[in-house]
PDB file of C-alpha atoms in Angstrom:
ATOM      1  CA  MET A  27     -48.488 -24.661 -17.476  1.00  0.00           C
ATOM      2  CA  ASP A  28     -49.652 -21.832 -15.424  1.00  0.00           C
ATOM      3  CA  VAL A  29     -49.207 -21.116 -11.171  1.00  0.00           C
ATOM      4  CA  VAL A  30     -52.958 -22.456 -10.919  1.00  0.00           C
ATOM      5  CA  ALA A  31     -53.508 -25.476 -12.537  1.00  0.00           C
ATOM      6  CA  MET A  32     -49.318 -26.424 -10.142  1.00  0.00           C
ATOM      7  CA  GLU A  33     -51.703 -25.547  -7.761  1.00  0.00           C
ATOM      8  CA  THR A  34     -54.358 -27.758  -8.212  1.00  0.00           C
ATOM      9  CA  ILE A  35     -53.131 -30.553  -9.113  1.00  0.00           C
ATOM     10  CA  LEU A  36     -51.001 -29.964  -5.628  1.00  0.00           C
ATOM     11  CA  THR A  37     -53.565 -30.358  -4.092  1.00  0.00           C
ATOM     12  CA  GLU A  38     -55.711 -32.602  -5.673  1.00  0.00           C
ATOM     13  CA  LEU A  39     -52.645 -34.651  -4.610  1.00  0.00           C
ATOM     14  CA  GLN A  40     -52.411 -34.400  -0.717  1.00  0.00           C
ATOM     15  CA  GLU A  41     -55.856 -34.572  -0.771  1.00  0.00           C
ATOM     16  CA  THR A  42     -55.266 -38.260  -2.192  1.00  0.00           C
ATOM     17  CA  ARG A  43     -52.410 -38.595   0.114  1.00  0.00           C
ATOM     18  CA  ARG A  44     -54.311 -38.003   2.971  1.00  0.00           C
ATOM     19  CA  GLU A  45     -57.052 -40.586   2.041  1.00  0.00           C
ATOM     20  CA  LEU A  46     -54.523 -43.725   1.376  1.00  0.00           C
ATOM     21  CA  ASN A  47     -53.423 -42.538   4.500  1.00  0.00           C
ATOM     22  CA  GLU A  48     -56.707 -43.159   6.191  1.00  0.00           C
ATOM     23  CA  THR A  49     -58.009 -46.482   3.453  1.00  0.00           C
ATOM     24  CA  ARG A  50     -53.928 -47.525   5.378  1.00  0.00           C
ATOM     25  CA  GLN A  51     -55.410 -46.991   8.497  1.00  0.00           C
ATOM     26  CA  GLU A  52     -58.557 -49.498   8.091  1.00  0.00           C
ATOM     27  CA  VAL A  53     -56.867 -51.904   6.752  1.00  0.00           C
ATOM     28  CA  GLN A  54     -55.056 -51.689   9.245  1.00  0.00           C
ATOM     29  CA  GLU A  55     -57.784 -51.755  12.547  1.00  0.00           C
ATOM     30  CA  THR A  56     -58.651 -54.221   9.481  1.00  0.00           C
ATOM     31  CA  ARG A  57     -56.065 -57.442   9.671  1.00  0.00           C
ATOM     32  CA  ARG A  58     -56.272 -56.496  14.002  1.00  0.00           C
ATOM     33  CA  LEU A  59     -59.789 -57.327  14.337  1.00  0.00           C
ATOM     34  CA  LEU A  60     -59.483 -60.738  12.214  1.00  0.00           C
ATOM     35  CA  GLU A  61     -55.929 -61.677  13.634  1.00  0.00           C
ATOM     36  CA  LYS A  62     -58.216 -61.089  17.109  1.00  0.00           C
ATOM     37  CA  TYR A  63     -61.000 -63.257  15.695  1.00  0.00           C
ATOM     38  CA  HIS A  64     -59.013 -66.120  13.242  1.00  0.00           C
ATOM     39  CA  ASN A  65     -60.848 -69.209  14.558  1.00  0.00           C
ATOM     40  CA  PRO A  66     -65.316 -69.271  13.744  1.00  0.00           C
ATOM     41  CA  ASN A  67     -65.274 -71.780  17.051  1.00  0.00           C
ATOM     42  CA  ARG A  68     -64.326 -68.917  18.890  1.00  0.00           C
ATOM     43  CA  TRP A  69     -66.669 -67.570  21.902  1.00  0.00           C
ATOM     44  CA  ILE A  70     -66.956 -63.983  22.348  1.00  0.00           C
ATOM     45  CA  SER A  71     -69.022 -62.686  25.210  1.00  0.00           C
ATOM     46  CA  VAL A  72     -71.996 -60.171  24.451  1.00  0.00           C
ATOM     47  CA  LYS A  73     -70.186 -57.062  24.671  1.00  0.00           C
ATOM     48  CA  GLU A  74     -67.459 -58.460  22.118  1.00  0.00           C
ATOM     49  CA  ALA A  75     -70.645 -59.411  19.851  1.00  0.00           C
ATOM     50  CA  ALA A  76     -72.307 -55.463  20.010  1.00  0.00           C
ATOM     51  CA  GLU A  77     -68.287 -54.152  19.403  1.00  0.00           C
ATOM     52  CA  ILE A  78     -67.839 -56.320  16.857  1.00  0.00           C
ATOM     53  CA  ALA A  79     -71.701 -55.656  15.031  1.00  0.00           C
ATOM     54  CA  ASP A  80     -71.939 -52.060  15.327  1.00  0.00           C
ATOM     55  CA  VAL A  81     -75.075 -52.665  18.016  1.00  0.00           C
ATOM     56  CA  SER A  82     -75.910 -52.339  21.090  1.00  0.00           C
ATOM     57  CA  GLU A  83     -75.496 -55.344  24.168  1.00  0.00           C
ATOM     58  CA  ARG A  84     -79.354 -55.212  23.994  1.00  0.00           C
ATOM     59  CA  GLN A  85     -80.322 -55.820  20.676  1.00  0.00           C
ATOM     60  CA  ILE A  86     -76.916 -58.536  20.692  1.00  0.00           C
ATOM     61  CA  PHE A  87     -79.852 -60.229  23.298  1.00  0.00           C
ATOM     62  CA  ARG A  88     -82.960 -59.798  21.131  1.00  0.00           C
ATOM     63  CA  CYS A  89     -80.606 -61.562  18.358  1.00  0.00           C
ATOM     64  CA  VAL A  90     -80.452 -64.493  20.521  1.00  0.00           C
ATOM     65  CA  LYS A  91     -83.994 -64.785  22.256  1.00  0.00           C
ATOM     66  CA  SER A  92     -84.984 -64.464  18.458  1.00  0.00           C
ATOM     67  CA  GLY A  93     -81.993 -66.850  16.976  1.00  0.00           C
ATOM     68  CA  GLU A  94     -80.903 -65.609  14.746  1.00  0.00           C
ATOM     69  CA  VAL A  95     -77.272 -65.441  17.194  1.00  0.00           C
ATOM     70  CA  PHE A  96     -76.353 -68.879  18.927  1.00  0.00           C
ATOM     71  CA  SER A  97     -75.146 -68.597  22.145  1.00  0.00           C
ATOM     72  CA  ARG A  98     -74.195 -70.472  25.125  1.00  0.00           C
ATOM     73  CA  LYS A  99     -74.046 -70.063  28.841  1.00  0.00           C
ATOM     74  CA  PHE A 100     -70.864 -70.582  30.175  1.00  0.00           C
ATOM     75  CA  GLY A 101     -70.733 -70.910  34.260  1.00  0.00           C
ATOM     76  CA  GLY A 102     -72.781 -67.238  34.496  1.00  0.00           C
ATOM     77  CA  SER A 103     -72.011 -66.170  31.327  1.00  0.00           C
ATOM     78  CA  ARG A 104     -73.057 -65.759  27.904  1.00  0.00           C
ATOM     79  CA  ARG A 105     -70.902 -66.345  24.868  1.00  0.00           C
ATOM     80  CA  ILE A 106     -72.205 -65.537  22.026  1.00  0.00           C
ATOM     81  CA  SER A 107     -70.560 -67.850  18.942  1.00  0.00           C
ATOM     82  CA  PHE A 108     -68.740 -65.923  16.741  1.00  0.00           C
ATOM     83  CA  ALA A 109     -69.636 -67.388  13.144  1.00  0.00           C
ATOM     84  CA  SER A 110     -73.447 -67.149  14.626  1.00  0.00           C
ATOM     85  CA  LEU A 111     -72.755 -62.948  14.811  1.00  0.00           C
ATOM     86  CA  VAL A 112     -70.372 -63.625  10.871  1.00  0.00           C
ATOM     87  CA  ALA A 113     -73.199 -64.979   9.541  1.00  0.00           C
ATOM     88  CA  TYR A 114     -76.001 -62.228  11.379  1.00  0.00           C
ATOM     89  CA  THR A 115     -73.725 -60.074  10.579  1.00  0.00           C
ATOM     90  CA  ALA A 116     -73.647 -60.538   7.323  1.00  0.00           C
ATOM     91  CA  GLU A 117     -77.411 -60.950   5.664  1.00  0.00           C
ATOM     92  CA  ARG A 118     -77.682 -57.672   7.845  1.00  0.00           C
ATOM     93  CA  ALA A 119     -75.201 -55.931   5.572  1.00  0.00           C
ATOM     94  CA  ALA A 120     -76.862 -57.553   2.926  1.00  0.00           C
ATOM     95  CA  LYS A 121     -80.407 -56.420   4.000  1.00  0.00           C
ATOM     96  CA  ALA A 122     -79.631 -53.415   4.193  1.00  0.00           C
ATOM     97  CA  THR A 123     -78.331 -52.874   0.258  1.00  0.00           C
ATOM     98  CA  ALA A 124     -80.935 -54.845  -0.918  1.00  0.00           C
TER      99      ALA A 124
END
C-alpha cells in the first residue's frame, strides 16, 4: 500500500471519529432532555415549550390560541401540556417531511 493511500485512510478514519464524537454528544443531549421531560403529564412553561419545539414563544401562544397545543393557567402563569407539545412537534415534523 502506498503512502498516499494510507494518508487517505487515516484522514477518513479521523473524520469518522469526529462524526462519531458528534453523534455521541447528540445522544447524550437527547438522553438529558428525555430524563428532564420523561413525564408526559408534565406542564411546562411557554419558554421551555418554545425551546423544545424550536419556535418562538409567540408561535407557542399562537398554537395555544388555535388549539394546536393545550395549555392552562396556574396562578398567573401559563403552562403548556408536554404531551400536547409532543403531538404538535410530531405533526409539524410529519408535514415538513411530506
